Amino acid sequence: MKSTDKKTRFFLTFLSFTASAIWEIGLFTPSQTATAQITPASDGTNTQITPNGNQFNIEGGQQSSDGANLFHSFQQFGLTQGQTANFISNPNIRNILGRVVGGDASLINGLIQVTDGNSNLFLMNPAGIMFGANASLNVPAAFTATTATGIGFGNNWFSAAGTNNYAQLVGSPNTFAFTNLQPGGIVNLGNLAVGQGQNLSLLGGTILSTGQLSAPGGNLTVAAVPGQNLVRISQPGNLLSLEIQPQSTASSLPNNWVLPVASLAQLLTGGGGSATGVTVNAQGQVELTGSGLQVKNGDVVLGEYTGSSLKVDTTSGTGNIIFTGDIYLFSS
């Protein structure tokens, strides 16, 4: 771990930590047989997708009654190399939130961007999310990827399944519900970066990031969350705080997710691809090649990160936090 300033504040929650070895992990190219496309869900959310060459312009959707939140619903959400998902915003929209309802994991190997506004972007797919080697971001504010089954606004929920009362979803999102017994995983093999002073968050059942994560002057939150729990996020000062609570403490919960959830091995193989440096053995277990170390549900594997603060959590009580690259922390 490296820091450019001794005054840098470095906060980590370690339940189990392997620091004596560093593994080299290669990059994964999603299988050419795996289809990555963006299609709107026919659920009344009114998300409109207009292709323009390799760019998909995303408009329409539903807004909260305060006009600050814009919601989209996708049947599928994926990108191949060279493609761009362009979320069109406006200066009044503080947050754009998209859900993927079809039960297919998102294979993203292109660019995700927000234009015409300074909106935070949230992408929710309980089935799983994988960022390929060519995945990147061009967002003006914070970015959150999650396999939660719902994002909370006070006592109201933006559910990943079923219908939502979008008008009631006012204010800022502050809770993520993981109601499945085993939440879906997130894999990052690309270069995910947000702008100066912005935040980057990955929240899922298992997190495997062998690519780069960058939040210069901002905060990175990476959390492997056990099933049937809530994650509450606030931002006192400049450091993100994360609190895990059993879902039984909530006065309400999002709609049930009953569609498939991709395993970590399924995300990595991508329907027929392969990964160098990461091995899926005959038993369907994911291993770091040459280390003999298995990546299990609830683990966090983190590669290179650059930013001002970093919070990593495995909250199941048995998860491992494994660093495979350099961590650079800069005082903000």
mmCIF file with all atom_site columns, N, CA and C in Angstrom, residues 16 19 44 52 66 72 76 79 99 117 162 174 182 194-195 200 203 213 232 235 259 272 291 303:
data_model
loop_
_atom_site.group_PDB
_atom_site.id
_atom_site.type_symbol
_atom_site.label_atom_id
_atom_site.label_alt_id
_atom_site.label_comp_id
_atom_site.label_asym_id
_atom_site.label_entity_id
_atom_site.label_seq_id
_atom_site.pdbx_PDB_ins_code
_atom_site.Cartn_x
_atom_site.Cartn_y
_atom_site.Cartn_z
_atom_site.occupancy
_atom_site.B_iso_or_equiv
_atom_site.pdbx_formal_charge
_atom_site.auth_seq_id
_atom_site.auth_comp_id
_atom_site.auth_asym_id
_atom_site.auth_atom_id
_atom_site.pdbx_PDB_model_num
ATOM 1  N N  . SER A 1 16  ? -10.653 -10.852 7.612   1.00 0.00 ? 16  SER A N  1
ATOM 2  C CA . SER A 1 16  ? -9.557  -11.754 7.299   1.00 0.00 ? 16  SER A CA 1
ATOM 3  C C  . SER A 1 16  ? -8.785  -11.117 6.175   1.00 0.00 ? 16  SER A C  1
ATOM 4  N N  . ALA A 1 19  ? -1.901  -10.464 3.232   1.00 0.00 ? 19  ALA A N  1
ATOM 5  C CA . ALA A 1 19  ? -1.042  -9.370  2.798   1.00 0.00 ? 19  ALA A CA 1
ATOM 6  C C  . ALA A 1 19  ? 0.329   -9.835  2.367   1.00 0.00 ? 19  ALA A C  1
ATOM 7  N N  . GLY A 1 44  ? -43.925 -0.044  -18.287 1.00 0.00 ? 44  GLY A N  1
ATOM 8  C CA . GLY A 1 44  ? -44.529 1.254   -18.043 1.00 0.00 ? 44  GLY A CA 1
ATOM 9  C C  . GLY A 1 44  ? -43.582 2.321   -17.545 1.00 0.00 ? 44  GLY A C  1
ATOM 10 N N  . ASN A 1 52  ? -27.527 5.186   -32.076 1.00 0.00 ? 52  ASN A N  1
ATOM 11 C CA . ASN A 1 52  ? -26.878 6.151   -32.966 1.00 0.00 ? 52  ASN A CA 1
ATOM 12 C C  . ASN A 1 52  ? -25.476 5.635   -33.231 1.00 0.00 ? 52  ASN A C  1
ATOM 13 N N  . ASP A 1 66  ? -40.252 15.287  -6.699  1.00 0.00 ? 66  ASP A N  1
ATOM 14 C CA . ASP A 1 66  ? -39.421 16.479  -6.521  1.00 0.00 ? 66  ASP A CA 1
ATOM 15 C C  . ASP A 1 66  ? -38.559 16.774  -7.739  1.00 0.00 ? 66  ASP A C  1
ATOM 16 N N  . HIS A 1 72  ? -34.906 4.454   -14.662 1.00 0.00 ? 72  HIS A N  1
ATOM 17 C CA . HIS A 1 72  ? -34.987 3.686   -15.897 1.00 0.00 ? 72  HIS A CA 1
ATOM 18 C C  . HIS A 1 72  ? -35.132 2.206   -15.566 1.00 0.00 ? 72  HIS A C  1
ATOM 19 N N  . GLN A 1 76  ? -32.577 -5.925  -20.522 1.00 0.00 ? 76  GLN A N  1
ATOM 20 C CA . GLN A 1 76  ? -31.175 -6.327  -20.535 1.00 0.00 ? 76  GLN A CA 1
ATOM 21 C C  . GLN A 1 76  ? -30.324 -5.069  -20.563 1.00 0.00 ? 76  GLN A C  1
ATOM 22 N N  . LEU A 1 79  ? -22.938 -4.095  -22.881 1.00 0.00 ? 79  LEU A N  1
ATOM 23 C CA . LEU A 1 79  ? -22.223 -3.396  -23.944 1.00 0.00 ? 79  LEU A CA 1
ATOM 24 C C  . LEU A 1 79  ? -21.064 -4.257  -24.422 1.00 0.00 ? 79  LEU A C  1
ATOM 25 N N  . ARG A 1 99  ? -32.459 0.006   -13.328 1.00 0.00 ? 99  ARG A N  1
ATOM 26 C CA . ARG A 1 99  ? -32.558 -1.380  -12.874 1.00 0.00 ? 99  ARG A CA 1
ATOM 27 C C  . ARG A 1 99  ? -32.591 -2.297  -14.089 1.00 0.00 ? 99  ARG A C  1
ATOM 28 N N  . GLY A 1 117 ? -26.058 16.873  -17.849 1.00 0.00 ? 117 GLY A N  1
ATOM 29 C CA . GLY A 1 117 ? -26.352 17.126  -16.441 1.00 0.00 ? 117 GLY A CA 1
ATOM 30 C C  . GLY A 1 117 ? -25.252 16.565  -15.571 1.00 0.00 ? 117 GLY A C  1
ATOM 31 N N  . GLY A 1 162 ? -40.829 -5.993  -10.226 1.00 0.00 ? 162 GLY A N  1
ATOM 32 C CA . GLY A 1 162 ? -42.197 -5.537  -9.998  1.00 0.00 ? 162 GLY A CA 1
ATOM 33 C C  . GLY A 1 162 ? -42.371 -4.046  -10.228 1.00 0.00 ? 162 GLY A C  1
ATOM 34 N N  . ASN A 1 174 ? -30.398 6.097   0.239   1.00 0.00 ? 174 ASN A N  1
ATOM 35 C CA . ASN A 1 174 ? -29.531 5.902   1.400   1.00 0.00 ? 174 ASN A CA 1
ATOM 36 C C  . ASN A 1 174 ? -29.498 4.471   1.919   1.00 0.00 ? 174 ASN A C  1
ATOM 37 N N  . GLN A 1 182 ? -28.245 -15.515 -1.265  1.00 0.00 ? 182 GLN A N  1
ATOM 38 C CA . GLN A 1 182 ? -26.898 -15.260 -1.758  1.00 0.00 ? 182 GLN A CA 1
ATOM 39 C C  . GLN A 1 182 ? -26.964 -14.191 -2.842  1.00 0.00 ? 182 GLN A C  1
ATOM 40 N N  . VAL A 1 194 ? -13.931 7.758   -11.659 1.00 0.00 ? 194 VAL A N  1
ATOM 41 C CA . VAL A 1 194 ? -14.832 8.904   -11.554 1.00 0.00 ? 194 VAL A CA 1
ATOM 42 C C  . VAL A 1 194 ? -13.989 10.163  -11.458 1.00 0.00 ? 194 VAL A C  1
ATOM 43 N N  . GLY A 1 195 ? -14.649 11.322  -11.531 1.00 0.00 ? 195 GLY A N  1
ATOM 44 C CA . GLY A 1 195 ? -13.940 12.586  -11.554 1.00 0.00 ? 195 GLY A CA 1
ATOM 45 C C  . GLY A 1 195 ? -13.405 12.999  -10.194 1.00 0.00 ? 195 GLY A C  1
ATOM 46 N N  . LEU A 1 200 ? -16.975 6.338   -5.805  1.00 0.00 ? 200 LEU A N  1
ATOM 47 C CA . LEU A 1 200 ? -17.176 5.124   -6.584  1.00 0.00 ? 200 LEU A CA 1
ATOM 48 C C  . LEU A 1 200 ? -17.508 3.997   -5.616  1.00 0.00 ? 200 LEU A C  1
ATOM 49 N N  . LEU A 1 203 ? -21.196 -2.649  -4.582  1.00 0.00 ? 203 LEU A N  1
ATOM 50 C CA . LEU A 1 203 ? -21.887 -3.320  -3.484  1.00 0.00 ? 203 LEU A CA 1
ATOM 51 C C  . LEU A 1 203 ? -22.533 -4.591  -4.015  1.00 0.00 ? 203 LEU A C  1
ATOM 52 N N  . LEU A 1 213 ? -9.480  0.808   -10.182 1.00 0.00 ? 213 LEU A N  1
ATOM 53 C CA . LEU A 1 213 ? -10.541 1.641   -9.627  1.00 0.00 ? 213 LEU A CA 1
ATOM 54 C C  . LEU A 1 213 ? -9.915  2.962   -9.225  1.00 0.00 ? 213 LEU A C  1
ATOM 55 N N  . ARG A 1 232 ? -26.750 0.611   4.811   1.00 0.00 ? 232 ARG A N  1
ATOM 56 C CA . ARG A 1 232 ? -27.090 2.030   4.920   1.00 0.00 ? 232 ARG A CA 1
ATOM 57 C C  . ARG A 1 232 ? -25.808 2.834   4.752   1.00 0.00 ? 232 ARG A C  1
ATOM 58 N N  . GLN A 1 235 ? -22.525 9.981   4.530   1.00 0.00 ? 235 GLN A N  1
ATOM 59 C CA . GLN A 1 235 ? -21.231 10.584  4.237   1.00 0.00 ? 235 GLN A CA 1
ATOM 60 C C  . GLN A 1 235 ? -20.921 11.700  5.235   1.00 0.00 ? 235 GLN A C  1
ATOM 61 N N  . LEU A 1 259 ? -35.840 -14.290 -9.950  1.00 0.00 ? 259 LEU A N  1
ATOM 62 C CA . LEU A 1 259 ? -35.140 -14.702 -11.158 1.00 0.00 ? 259 LEU A CA 1
ATOM 63 C C  . LEU A 1 259 ? -33.741 -15.197 -10.820 1.00 0.00 ? 259 LEU A C  1
ATOM 64 N N  . GLY A 1 272 ? -18.904 -18.803 -22.019 1.00 0.00 ? 272 GLY A N  1
ATOM 65 C CA . GLY A 1 272 ? -17.991 -19.522 -22.908 1.00 0.00 ? 272 GLY A CA 1
ATOM 66 C C  . GLY A 1 272 ? -16.626 -18.906 -23.005 1.00 0.00 ? 272 GLY A C  1
ATOM 67 N N  . SER A 1 291 ? -1.891  -19.449 -6.856  1.00 0.00 ? 291 SER A N  1
ATOM 68 C CA . SER A 1 291 ? -1.882  -19.167 -5.418  1.00 0.00 ? 291 SER A CA 1
ATOM 69 C C  . SER A 1 291 ? -2.539  -20.268 -4.603  1.00 0.00 ? 291 SER A C  1
ATOM 70 N N  . GLY A 1 303 ? -7.842  -5.007  -6.821  1.00 0.00 ? 303 GLY A N  1
ATOM 71 C CA . GLY A 1 303 ? -6.611  -4.672  -7.515  1.00 0.00 ? 303 GLY A CA 1
ATOM 72 C C  . GLY A 1 303 ? -6.208  -3.240  -7.254  1.00 0.00 ? 303 GLY A C  1
#
